[in-house]
Coordinates of C-alpha atoms in Angstrom, one line a residue:
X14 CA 3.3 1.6 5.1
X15 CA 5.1 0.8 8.5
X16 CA 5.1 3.2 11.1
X17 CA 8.4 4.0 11.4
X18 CA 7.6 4.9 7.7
X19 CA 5.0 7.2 8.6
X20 CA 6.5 9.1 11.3
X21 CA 9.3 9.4 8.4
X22 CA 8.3 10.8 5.6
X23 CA 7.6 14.1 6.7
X24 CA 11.4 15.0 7.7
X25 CA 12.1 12.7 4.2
X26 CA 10.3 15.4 2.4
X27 CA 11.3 18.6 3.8
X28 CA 15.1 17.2 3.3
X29 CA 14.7 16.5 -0.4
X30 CA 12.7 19.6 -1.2
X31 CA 15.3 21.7 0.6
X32 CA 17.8 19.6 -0.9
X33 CA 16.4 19.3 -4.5
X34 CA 14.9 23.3 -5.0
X35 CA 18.6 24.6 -6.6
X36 CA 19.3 21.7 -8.8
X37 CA 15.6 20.9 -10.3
X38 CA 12.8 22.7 -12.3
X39 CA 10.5 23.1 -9.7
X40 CA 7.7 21.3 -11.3
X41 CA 9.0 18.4 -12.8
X42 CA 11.5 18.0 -10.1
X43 CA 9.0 18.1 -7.3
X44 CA 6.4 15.9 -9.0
X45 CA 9.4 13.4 -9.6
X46 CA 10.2 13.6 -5.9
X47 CA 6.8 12.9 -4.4
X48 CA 6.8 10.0 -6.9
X49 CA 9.9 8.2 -5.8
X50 CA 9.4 9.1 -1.6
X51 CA 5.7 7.6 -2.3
X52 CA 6.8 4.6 -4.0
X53 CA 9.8 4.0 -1.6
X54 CA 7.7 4.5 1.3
X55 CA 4.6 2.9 0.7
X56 CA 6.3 -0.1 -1.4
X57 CA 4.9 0.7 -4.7
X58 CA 7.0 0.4 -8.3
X59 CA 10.5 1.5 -7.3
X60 CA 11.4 1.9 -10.9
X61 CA 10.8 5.4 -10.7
X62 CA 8.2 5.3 -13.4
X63 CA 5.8 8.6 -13.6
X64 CA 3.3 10.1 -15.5
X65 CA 6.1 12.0 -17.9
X66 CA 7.5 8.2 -18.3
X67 CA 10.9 6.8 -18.1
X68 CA 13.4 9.5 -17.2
X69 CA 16.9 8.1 -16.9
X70 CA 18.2 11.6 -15.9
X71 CA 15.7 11.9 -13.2
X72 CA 16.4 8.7 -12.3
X73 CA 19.7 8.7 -11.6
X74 CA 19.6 12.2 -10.0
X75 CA 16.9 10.9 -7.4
X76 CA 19.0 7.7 -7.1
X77 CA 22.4 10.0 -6.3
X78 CA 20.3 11.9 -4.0
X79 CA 19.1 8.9 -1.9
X80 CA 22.5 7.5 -1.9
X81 CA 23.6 10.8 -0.2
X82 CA 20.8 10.9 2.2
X83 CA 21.3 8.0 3.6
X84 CA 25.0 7.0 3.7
X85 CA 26.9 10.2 3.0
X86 CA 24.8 12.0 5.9
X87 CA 24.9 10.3 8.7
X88 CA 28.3 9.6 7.8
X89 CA 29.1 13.3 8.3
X90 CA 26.9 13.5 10.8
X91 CA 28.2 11.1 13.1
X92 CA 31.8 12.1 12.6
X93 CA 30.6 15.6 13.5
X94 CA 28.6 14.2 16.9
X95 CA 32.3 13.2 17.7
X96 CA 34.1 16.4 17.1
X97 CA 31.4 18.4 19.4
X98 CA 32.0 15.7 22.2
X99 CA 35.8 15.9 22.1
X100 CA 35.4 20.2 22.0
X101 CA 32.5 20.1 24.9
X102 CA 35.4 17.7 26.7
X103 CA 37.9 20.7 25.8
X104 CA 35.4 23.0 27.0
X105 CA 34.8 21.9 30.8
X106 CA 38.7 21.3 31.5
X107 CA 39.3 24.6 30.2
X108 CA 36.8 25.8 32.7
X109 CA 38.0 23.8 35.6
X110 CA 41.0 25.7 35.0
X111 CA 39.7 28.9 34.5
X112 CA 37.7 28.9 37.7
X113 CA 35.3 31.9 38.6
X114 CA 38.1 34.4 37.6
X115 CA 36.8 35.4 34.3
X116 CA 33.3 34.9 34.4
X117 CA 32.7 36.3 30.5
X118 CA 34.9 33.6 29.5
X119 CA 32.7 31.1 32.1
X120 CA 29.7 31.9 30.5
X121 CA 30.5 31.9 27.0
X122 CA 31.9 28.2 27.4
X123 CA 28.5 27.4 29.2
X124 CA 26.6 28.9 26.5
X125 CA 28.5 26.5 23.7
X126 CA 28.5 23.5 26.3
X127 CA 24.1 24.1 26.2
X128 CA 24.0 24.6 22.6
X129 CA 26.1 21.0 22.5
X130 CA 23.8 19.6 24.7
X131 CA 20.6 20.7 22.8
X132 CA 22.6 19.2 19.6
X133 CA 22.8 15.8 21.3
X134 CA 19.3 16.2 22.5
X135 CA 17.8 16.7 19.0
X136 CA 19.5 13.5 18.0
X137 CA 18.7 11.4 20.1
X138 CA 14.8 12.7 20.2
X139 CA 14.3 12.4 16.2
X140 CA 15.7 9.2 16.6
X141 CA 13.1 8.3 19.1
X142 CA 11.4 9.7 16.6
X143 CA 11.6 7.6 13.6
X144 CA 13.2 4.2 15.3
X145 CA 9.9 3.9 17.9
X146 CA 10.4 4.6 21.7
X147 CA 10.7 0.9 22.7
X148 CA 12.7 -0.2 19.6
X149 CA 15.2 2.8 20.4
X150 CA 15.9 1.9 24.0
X151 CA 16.1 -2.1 23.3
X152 CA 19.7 -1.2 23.5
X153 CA 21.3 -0.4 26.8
X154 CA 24.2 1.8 25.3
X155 CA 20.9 4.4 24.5
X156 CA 19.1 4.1 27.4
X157 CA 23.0 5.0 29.0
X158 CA 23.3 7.6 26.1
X159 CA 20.2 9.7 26.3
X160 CA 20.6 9.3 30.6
X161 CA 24.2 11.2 30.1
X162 CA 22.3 13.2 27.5
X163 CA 19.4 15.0 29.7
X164 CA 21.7 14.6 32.9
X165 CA 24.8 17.0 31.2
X166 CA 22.1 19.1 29.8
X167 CA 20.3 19.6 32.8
X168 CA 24.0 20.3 34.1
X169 CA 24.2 22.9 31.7
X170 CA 21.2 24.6 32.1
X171 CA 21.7 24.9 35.9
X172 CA 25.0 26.3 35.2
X173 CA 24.1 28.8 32.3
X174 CA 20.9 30.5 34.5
X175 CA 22.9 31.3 37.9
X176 CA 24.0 34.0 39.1
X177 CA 27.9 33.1 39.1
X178 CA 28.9 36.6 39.7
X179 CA 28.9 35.8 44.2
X180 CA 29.6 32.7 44.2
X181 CA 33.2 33.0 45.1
X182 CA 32.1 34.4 48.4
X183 CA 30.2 30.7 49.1
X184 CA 33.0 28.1 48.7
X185 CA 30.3 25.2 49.1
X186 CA 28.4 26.6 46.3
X187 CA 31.8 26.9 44.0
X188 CA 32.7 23.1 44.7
X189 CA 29.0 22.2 43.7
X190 CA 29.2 23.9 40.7
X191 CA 32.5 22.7 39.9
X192 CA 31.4 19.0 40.5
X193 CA 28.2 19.5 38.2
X194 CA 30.8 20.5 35.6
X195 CA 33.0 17.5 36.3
X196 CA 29.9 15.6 35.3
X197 CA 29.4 16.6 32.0
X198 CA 32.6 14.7 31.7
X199 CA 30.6 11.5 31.3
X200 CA 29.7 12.1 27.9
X201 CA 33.0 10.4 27.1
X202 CA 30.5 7.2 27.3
X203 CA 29.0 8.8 24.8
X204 CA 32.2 8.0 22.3
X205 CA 31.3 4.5 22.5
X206 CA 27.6 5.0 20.8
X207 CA 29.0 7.4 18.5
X208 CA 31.7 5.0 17.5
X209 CA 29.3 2.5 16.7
X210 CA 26.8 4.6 14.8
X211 CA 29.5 5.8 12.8
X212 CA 31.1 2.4 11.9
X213 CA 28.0 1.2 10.7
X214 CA 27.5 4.2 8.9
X215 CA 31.0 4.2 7.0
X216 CA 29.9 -0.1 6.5
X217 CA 26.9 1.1 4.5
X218 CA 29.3 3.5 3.0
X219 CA 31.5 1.3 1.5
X220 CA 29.1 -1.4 0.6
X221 CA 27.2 0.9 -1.6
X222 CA 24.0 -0.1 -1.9
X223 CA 24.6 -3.9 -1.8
X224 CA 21.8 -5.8 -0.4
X225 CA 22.2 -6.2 3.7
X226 CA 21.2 -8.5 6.0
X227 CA 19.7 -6.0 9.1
X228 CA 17.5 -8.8 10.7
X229 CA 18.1 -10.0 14.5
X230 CA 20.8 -7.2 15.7
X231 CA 22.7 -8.2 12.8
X232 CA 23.6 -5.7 10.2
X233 CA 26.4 -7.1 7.8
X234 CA 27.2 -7.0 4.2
X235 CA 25.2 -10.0 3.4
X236 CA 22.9 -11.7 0.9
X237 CA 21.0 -14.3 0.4
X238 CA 21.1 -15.3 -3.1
X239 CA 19.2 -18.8 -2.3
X240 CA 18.2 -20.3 1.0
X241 CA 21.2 -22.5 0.5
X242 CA 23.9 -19.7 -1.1
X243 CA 24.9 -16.7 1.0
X244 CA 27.4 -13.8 -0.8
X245 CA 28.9 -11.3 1.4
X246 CA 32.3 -9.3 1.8
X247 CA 35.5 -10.2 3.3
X248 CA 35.3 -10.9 7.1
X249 CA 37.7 -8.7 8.5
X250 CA 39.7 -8.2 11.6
X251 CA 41.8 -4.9 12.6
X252 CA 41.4 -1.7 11.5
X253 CA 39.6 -3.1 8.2
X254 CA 36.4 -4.5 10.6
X255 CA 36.0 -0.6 11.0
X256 CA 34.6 -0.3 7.3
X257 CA 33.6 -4.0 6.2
X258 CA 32.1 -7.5 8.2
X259 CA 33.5 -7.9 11.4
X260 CA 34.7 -11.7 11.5
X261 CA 33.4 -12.2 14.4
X262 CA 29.9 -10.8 14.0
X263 CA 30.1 -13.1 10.6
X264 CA 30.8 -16.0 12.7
X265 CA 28.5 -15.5 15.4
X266 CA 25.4 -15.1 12.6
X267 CA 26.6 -18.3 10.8
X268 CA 27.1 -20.1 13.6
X269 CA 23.2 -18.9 15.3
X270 CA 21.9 -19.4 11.5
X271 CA 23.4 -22.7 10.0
X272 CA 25.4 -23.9 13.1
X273 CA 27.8 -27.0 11.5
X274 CA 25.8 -26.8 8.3
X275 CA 27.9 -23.9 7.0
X276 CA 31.3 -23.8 5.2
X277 CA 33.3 -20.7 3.7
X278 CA 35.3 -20.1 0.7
X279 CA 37.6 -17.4 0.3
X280 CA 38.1 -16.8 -3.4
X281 CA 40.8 -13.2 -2.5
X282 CA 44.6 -14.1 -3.5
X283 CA 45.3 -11.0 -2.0
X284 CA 44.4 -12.0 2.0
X285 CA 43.3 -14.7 4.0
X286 CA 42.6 -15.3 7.8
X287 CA 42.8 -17.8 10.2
X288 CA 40.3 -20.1 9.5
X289 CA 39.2 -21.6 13.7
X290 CA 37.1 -18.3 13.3
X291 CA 34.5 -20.7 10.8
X292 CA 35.6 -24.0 12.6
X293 CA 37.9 -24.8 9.9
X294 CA 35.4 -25.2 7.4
X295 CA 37.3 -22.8 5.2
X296 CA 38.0 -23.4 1.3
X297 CA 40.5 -21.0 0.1
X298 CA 41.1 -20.5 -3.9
X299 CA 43.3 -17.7 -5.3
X300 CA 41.9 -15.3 -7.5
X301 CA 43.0 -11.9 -8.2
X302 CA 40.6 -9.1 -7.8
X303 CA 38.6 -8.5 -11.2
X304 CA 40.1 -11.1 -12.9
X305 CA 38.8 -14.8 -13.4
X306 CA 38.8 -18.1 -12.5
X307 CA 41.1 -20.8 -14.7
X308 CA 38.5 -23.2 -15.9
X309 CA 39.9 -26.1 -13.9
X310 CA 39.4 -24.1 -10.8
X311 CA 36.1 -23.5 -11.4
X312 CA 35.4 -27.4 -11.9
X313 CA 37.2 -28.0 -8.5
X314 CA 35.0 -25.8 -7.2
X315 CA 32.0 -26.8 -7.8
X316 CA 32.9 -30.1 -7.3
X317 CA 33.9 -28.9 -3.8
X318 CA 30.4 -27.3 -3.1
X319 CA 28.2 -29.8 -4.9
X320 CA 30.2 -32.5 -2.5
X321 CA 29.4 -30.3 0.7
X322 CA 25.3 -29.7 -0.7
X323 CA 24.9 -33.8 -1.1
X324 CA 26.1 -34.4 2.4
X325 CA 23.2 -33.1 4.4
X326 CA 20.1 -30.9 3.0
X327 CA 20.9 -28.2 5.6
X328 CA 24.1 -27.6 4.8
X329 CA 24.3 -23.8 2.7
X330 CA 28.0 -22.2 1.8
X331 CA 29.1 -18.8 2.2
X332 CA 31.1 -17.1 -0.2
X333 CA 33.1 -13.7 -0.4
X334 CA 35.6 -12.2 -2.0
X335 CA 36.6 -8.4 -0.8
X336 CA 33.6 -6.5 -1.8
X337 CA 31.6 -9.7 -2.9
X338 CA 30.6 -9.1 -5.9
X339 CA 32.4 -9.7 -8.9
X340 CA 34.8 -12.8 -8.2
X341 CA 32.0 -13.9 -5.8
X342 CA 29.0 -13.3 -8.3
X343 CA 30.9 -15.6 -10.7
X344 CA 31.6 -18.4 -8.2
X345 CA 27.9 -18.3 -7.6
X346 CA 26.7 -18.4 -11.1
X347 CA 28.6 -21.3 -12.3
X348 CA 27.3 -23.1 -9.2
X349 CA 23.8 -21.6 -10.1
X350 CA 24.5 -23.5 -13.7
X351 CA 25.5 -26.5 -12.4
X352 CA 23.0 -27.1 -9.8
X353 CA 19.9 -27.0 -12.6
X354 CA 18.8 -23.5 -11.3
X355 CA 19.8 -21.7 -14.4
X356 CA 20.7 -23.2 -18.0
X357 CA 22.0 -20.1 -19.3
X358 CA 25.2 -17.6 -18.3
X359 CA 22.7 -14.5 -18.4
X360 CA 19.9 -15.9 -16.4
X361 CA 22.3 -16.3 -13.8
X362 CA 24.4 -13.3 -14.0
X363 CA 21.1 -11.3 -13.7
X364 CA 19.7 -13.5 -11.1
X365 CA 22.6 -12.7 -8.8
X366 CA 22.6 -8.9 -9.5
X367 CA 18.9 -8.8 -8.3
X368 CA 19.8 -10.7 -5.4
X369 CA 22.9 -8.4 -4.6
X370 CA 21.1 -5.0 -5.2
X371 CA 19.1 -2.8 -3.2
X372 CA 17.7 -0.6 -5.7
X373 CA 16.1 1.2 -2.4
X374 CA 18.9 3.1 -2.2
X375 CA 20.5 3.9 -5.1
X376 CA 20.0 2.1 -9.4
X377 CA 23.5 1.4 -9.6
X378 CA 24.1 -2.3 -10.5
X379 CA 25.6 -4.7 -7.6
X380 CA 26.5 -7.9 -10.3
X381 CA 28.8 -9.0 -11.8
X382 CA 30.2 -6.2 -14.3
X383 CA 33.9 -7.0 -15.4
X384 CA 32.9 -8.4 -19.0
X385 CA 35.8 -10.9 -18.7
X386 CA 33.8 -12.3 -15.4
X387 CA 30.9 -12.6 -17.2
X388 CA 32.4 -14.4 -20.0
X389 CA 34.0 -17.3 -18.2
X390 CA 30.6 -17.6 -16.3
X391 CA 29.3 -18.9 -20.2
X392 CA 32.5 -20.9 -20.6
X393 CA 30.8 -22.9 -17.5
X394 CA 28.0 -23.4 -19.3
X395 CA 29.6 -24.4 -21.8
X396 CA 31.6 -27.1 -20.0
X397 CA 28.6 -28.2 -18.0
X398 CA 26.0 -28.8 -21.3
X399 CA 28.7 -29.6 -23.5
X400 CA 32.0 -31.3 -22.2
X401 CA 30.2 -33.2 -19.3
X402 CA 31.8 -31.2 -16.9
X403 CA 35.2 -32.0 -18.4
X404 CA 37.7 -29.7 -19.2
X405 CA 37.6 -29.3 -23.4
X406 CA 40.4 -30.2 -25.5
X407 CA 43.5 -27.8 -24.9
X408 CA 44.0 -26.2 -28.4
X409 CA 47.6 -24.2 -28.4
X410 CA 47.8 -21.4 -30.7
X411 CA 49.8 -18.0 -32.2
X412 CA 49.0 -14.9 -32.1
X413 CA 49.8 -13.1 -35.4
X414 CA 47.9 -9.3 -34.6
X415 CA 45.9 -7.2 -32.5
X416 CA 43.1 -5.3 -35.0
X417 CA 42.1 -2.1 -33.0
X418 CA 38.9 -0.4 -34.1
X419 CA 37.9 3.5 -34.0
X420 CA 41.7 4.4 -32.6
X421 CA 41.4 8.3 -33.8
X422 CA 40.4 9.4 -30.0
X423 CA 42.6 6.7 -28.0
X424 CA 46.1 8.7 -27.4
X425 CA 48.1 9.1 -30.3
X426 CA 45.1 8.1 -32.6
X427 CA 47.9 5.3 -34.3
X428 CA 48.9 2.8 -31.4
X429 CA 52.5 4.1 -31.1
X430 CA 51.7 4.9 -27.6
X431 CA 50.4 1.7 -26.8
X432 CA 52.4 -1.6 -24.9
X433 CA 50.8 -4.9 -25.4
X434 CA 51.0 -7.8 -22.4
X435 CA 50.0 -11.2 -23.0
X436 CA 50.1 -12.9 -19.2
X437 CA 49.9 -16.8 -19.2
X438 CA 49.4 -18.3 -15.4
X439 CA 50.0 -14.6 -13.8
X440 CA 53.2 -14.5 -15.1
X441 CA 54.2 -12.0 -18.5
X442 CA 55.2 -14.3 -21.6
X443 CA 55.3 -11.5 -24.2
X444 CA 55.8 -7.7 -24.5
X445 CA 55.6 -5.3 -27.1
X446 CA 56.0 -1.5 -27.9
X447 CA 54.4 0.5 -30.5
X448 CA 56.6 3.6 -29.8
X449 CA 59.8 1.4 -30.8
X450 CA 58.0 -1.1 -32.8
X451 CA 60.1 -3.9 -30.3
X452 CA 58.6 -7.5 -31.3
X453 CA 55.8 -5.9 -33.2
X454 CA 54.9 -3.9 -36.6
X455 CA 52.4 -1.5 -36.9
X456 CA 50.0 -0.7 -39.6
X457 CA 48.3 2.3 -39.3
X458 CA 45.1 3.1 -41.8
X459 CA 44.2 6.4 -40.9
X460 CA 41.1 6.5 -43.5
X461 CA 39.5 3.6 -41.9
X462 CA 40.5 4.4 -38.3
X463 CA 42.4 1.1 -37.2
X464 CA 45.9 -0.1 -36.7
X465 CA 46.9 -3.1 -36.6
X466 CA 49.0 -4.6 -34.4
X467 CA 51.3 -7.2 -35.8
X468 CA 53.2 -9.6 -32.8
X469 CA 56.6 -11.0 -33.5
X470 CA 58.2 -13.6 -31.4
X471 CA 55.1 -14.2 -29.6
X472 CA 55.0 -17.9 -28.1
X473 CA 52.4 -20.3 -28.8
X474 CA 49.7 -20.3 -25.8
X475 CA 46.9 -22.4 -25.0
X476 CA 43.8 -22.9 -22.0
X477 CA 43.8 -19.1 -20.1
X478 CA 45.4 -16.3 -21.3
X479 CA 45.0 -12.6 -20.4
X480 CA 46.4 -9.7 -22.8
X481 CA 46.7 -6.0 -21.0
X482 CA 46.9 -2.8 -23.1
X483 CA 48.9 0.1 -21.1
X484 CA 49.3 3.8 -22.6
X485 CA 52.4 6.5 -22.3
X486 CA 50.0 8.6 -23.1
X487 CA 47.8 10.8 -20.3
X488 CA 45.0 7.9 -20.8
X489 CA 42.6 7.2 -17.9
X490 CA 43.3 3.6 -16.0
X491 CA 41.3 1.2 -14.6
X492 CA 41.8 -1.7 -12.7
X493 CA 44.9 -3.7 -12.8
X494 CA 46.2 -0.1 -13.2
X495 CA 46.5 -0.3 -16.9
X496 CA 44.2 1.1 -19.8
X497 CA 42.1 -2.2 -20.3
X498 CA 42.6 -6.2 -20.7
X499 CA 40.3 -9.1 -21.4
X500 CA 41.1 -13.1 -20.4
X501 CA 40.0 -15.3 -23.2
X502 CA 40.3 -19.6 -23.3
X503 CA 42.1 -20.6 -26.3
X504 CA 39.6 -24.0 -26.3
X505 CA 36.6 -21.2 -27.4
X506 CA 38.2 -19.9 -30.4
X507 CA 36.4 -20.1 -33.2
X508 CA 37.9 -19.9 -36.6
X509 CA 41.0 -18.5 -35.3
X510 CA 39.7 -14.7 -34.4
X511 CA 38.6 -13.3 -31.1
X512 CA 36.1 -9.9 -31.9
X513 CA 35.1 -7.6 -28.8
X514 CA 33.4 -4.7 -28.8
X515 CA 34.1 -2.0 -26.2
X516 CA 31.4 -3.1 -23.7
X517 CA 33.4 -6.5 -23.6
X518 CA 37.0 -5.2 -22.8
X519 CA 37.6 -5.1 -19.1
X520 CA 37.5 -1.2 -17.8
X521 CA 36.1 0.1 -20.9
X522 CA 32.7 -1.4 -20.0
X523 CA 33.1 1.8 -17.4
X524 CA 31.6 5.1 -18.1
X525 CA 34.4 6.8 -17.2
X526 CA 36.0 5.6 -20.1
X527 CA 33.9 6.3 -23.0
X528 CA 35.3 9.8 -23.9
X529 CA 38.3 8.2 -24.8
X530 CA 37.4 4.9 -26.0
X531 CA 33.8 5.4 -28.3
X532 CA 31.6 3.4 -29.0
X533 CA 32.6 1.8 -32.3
X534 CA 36.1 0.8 -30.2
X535 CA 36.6 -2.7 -30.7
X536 CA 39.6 -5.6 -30.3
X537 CA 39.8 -8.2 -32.6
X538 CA 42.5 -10.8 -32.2
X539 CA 43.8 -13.1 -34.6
X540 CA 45.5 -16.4 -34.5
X541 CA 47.5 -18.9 -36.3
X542 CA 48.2 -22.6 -35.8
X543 CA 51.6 -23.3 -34.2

């Protein structure tokens, strides 16, 4: 157990039993608790096994808890350090300006200006605390913070214990006071560490519990998935550096890390930035957020990065996409496939979630999760230990219906609310509507609990293709802002019928959905030959 470790876990548990007393059995709950700060701190099993056995409620629970200890917390808590200074600031002009006429008035803003102090005080002395006194003040904005700190509280002491009551009657005395006042001003300085704390603190916010790199003054949304691969989030600039990777700090750690052995790619459609920031060593390819790769991108890709690798041993890519995770976890697992570390789409698909979670801090998963994602990453596969890396033979074909399984709970319960999309190359090359039955027929069998869906008009498609379902009816969305969708290659058909189950259609594989959508919700898609 490290020290800072040790000199933690006593504030650790007093927080969670305080925390946990009105939402657990007191028992169980507190038996669960010791278990999961003991194995955290100490490095033990972090499943949260015990001796009552898997729990996935307790689990979960502990997991939520941790998640709000350390990321919603000091989020709060930092943003609340800023209101205090911007009130104490309020505080001494207003008693500048109220002078030594209403001395009731005087002493009540003292007494709130000492309690502020002693606020600031505390924080900066647990911190101490837990960081280490020599680790704390390595940085000269704390040594400058805690100086302001004690000085402005030593201010306010002075000011809160005299005797103001004569002191108009001693001018010399008055324009002392006054100027000891004036200093407490100086906390302003103060904004600057507080602005920092809490822009790291809304970065770990937003990541989630993605795994960081915190090594070296560095602390950016950043894994290492191999020696050689590196996944992290967009690099921003603006306002947007306030809650993800700084550009700048990204460049400055590549460049101290891997210094002209590194190169980028940008898989966002949405955004780019100028690339002088990596040395021009920038590959850009355009894919929409949770939605796939074409398979010929996905060979120019890795024909990019294994022609990069083969130059020089040293060389290692960096790859993001905004939060990096999904477009980015695929990139990386097809390259995973095609570089012999991996043979298989699911050893690599839960080789990068490992890599990308920190189950530290919270259980949820940080891998790639949009089943559509998941399933071009075993088209790679496929293309790589069965076409030679070549793309396979373009097969064009109808669609003649849509089969929807278990419909009773989705809606209507009989499709009529539903409108069908099939997009070919981002762009819309079919529509339909159930309410007016406009290039479709529906066949409802109530009994059985599916409709099916039966496309008129529709034109023959081939290589990608994307169909999106959308709702009139009060139906929660996902992404894309539509009920759900699912990309398909029309090369991997197999005797003309695509069958997914709900944990396979894009937003369904969400919790959030499952009320509406059950389990026994399916898709099955048939085709004709043109």
């Amino acid at each position: 157990m490290s020290v800072c470790a040790q000199k933690s876990i006593f504030c650790y548990a007093v927080f969670w039993f305080l925390l946990w007393k009105p939402l657990s059995t007191p028992c169980v709950g507190l038996q669960l608790l010791v278990s999961q700060i003991f194995s955290r701190l100490v490095g033990g099993d972090r499943s949260c096994s015990t001796t009552f056995g898997e729990d996935i409620f307790w689990h979960d629970t502990i997991m939520k808890l941790n998640y709000l200890l350390l990321l919603i917390c000091p989020f709060f808590c930092r943003l609340f350090g800023i209101v205090l200074i911007f009130v104490d600031l309020a505080l001494v002009v207003l008693s500048l300006l109220v002078g030594d006429k209403y001395l009731s008035l005087e002493h009540m803003i003292g007494n709130i200006s000492l309690a502020i102090a002693l606020f600031f005080l505390l924080d900066v002395s647990l911190r101490v605390f837990v960081e280490g006194f020599r680790k704390y003040f390595e940085s000269n904005i704390n040594i400058l913070d805690a100086i302001i700190i004690l000085g402005t509280l030593l201010v306010n002491i002075v000011y809160c214990f005299s005797d103001l009551s004569g002191l108009s009657q001693i001018p010399r005395t008055v324009i002392l006071f006054r100027i000891l006042r004036i200093i407490i001003l100086a906390r302003v300085v103060r904004l600057a560490s507080e602005k920092e704390r809490l822009e790291k603190v809304t970065r770990r916010m937003v990541s989630e519990n993605k795994r960081r790199y915190t090594k070296d003054g560095f602390d950016l949304d950043l894994t290492y998935v191999t020696a050689r691969i590196i996944a992290m989030s967009f690099p921003s600039s603006g306002q947007q550096a306030f809650y993800r990777n700084p550009i700048k700090d990204v460049a400055k750690f590549l460049d101290i890390k891997h210094e002209g052995h590194y190169k980028v790619y940008n898989l966002c459609s949405e955004q780019g930035y100028d690339p002088k920031y990596f040395h021009y060593r920038v590959e850009r390819m355009f894919i929409d957020d949770h939605n796939v790769p074409t398979l010929e991108d996905m060979l120019k890709f890795t024909a990019s990065v294994r022609k990069w690798m083969q130059q020089d041993e040293n060389n290692v890519i960096a790859i993001h996409c905004k939060g990096g995770k999904g477009r980015t976890g695929t990139m990386i697992c097809i390259w995973l496939i095609d570089s012999n570390q991996f043979d298989s789409a699911k050893d690599s698909l839960n080789y990068f979630g490992e890599r990308r979670t920190d189950t530290s801090t919270s259980s949820k998963f940080q891998g790639v999760e949009t089943p559509s994602q998941s399933r071009y990453v075993g088209y790679y596969a496929t293309l790589k230990f069965v076409y030679n890396l070549n793309l396979p033979p373009v097969r064009p074909l109808k669609i003649k219906s849509i089969k929807l399984y278990a419909i009773h709970d989705v809606g209507k319960g009989n499709g009529t609310d539903l409108r069908v999309m099939v997009i070919k190359e981002k762009r819309v090359v079919f529509r339909c509507f159930g309410a007016t039955q406009e290039n479709c027929k529906l066949f409802f069998d109530g009994e059985n609990d599916w409709v099916v869906i039966g496309l008129e008009n529709c034109p023959v498609v081939k290589n990608d293709v994307k169909i999106r379902f959308e709702s009139s009816s009060d139906i929660p969305k996902g992404y894309d802002d539509c009920v759900f969708f699912f990309w398909f290659n029309t090369s991997f058909i197999e005797d003309n019928r695509l069958y997914l189950p709900r944990n396979e259609l894009d937003n369904l594989h969400k919790p959030k959905m499952w009320k509406t959508f059950s389990e026994k919700f399916a898709v099955e898609v048939n085709f004709t030959e043109p």
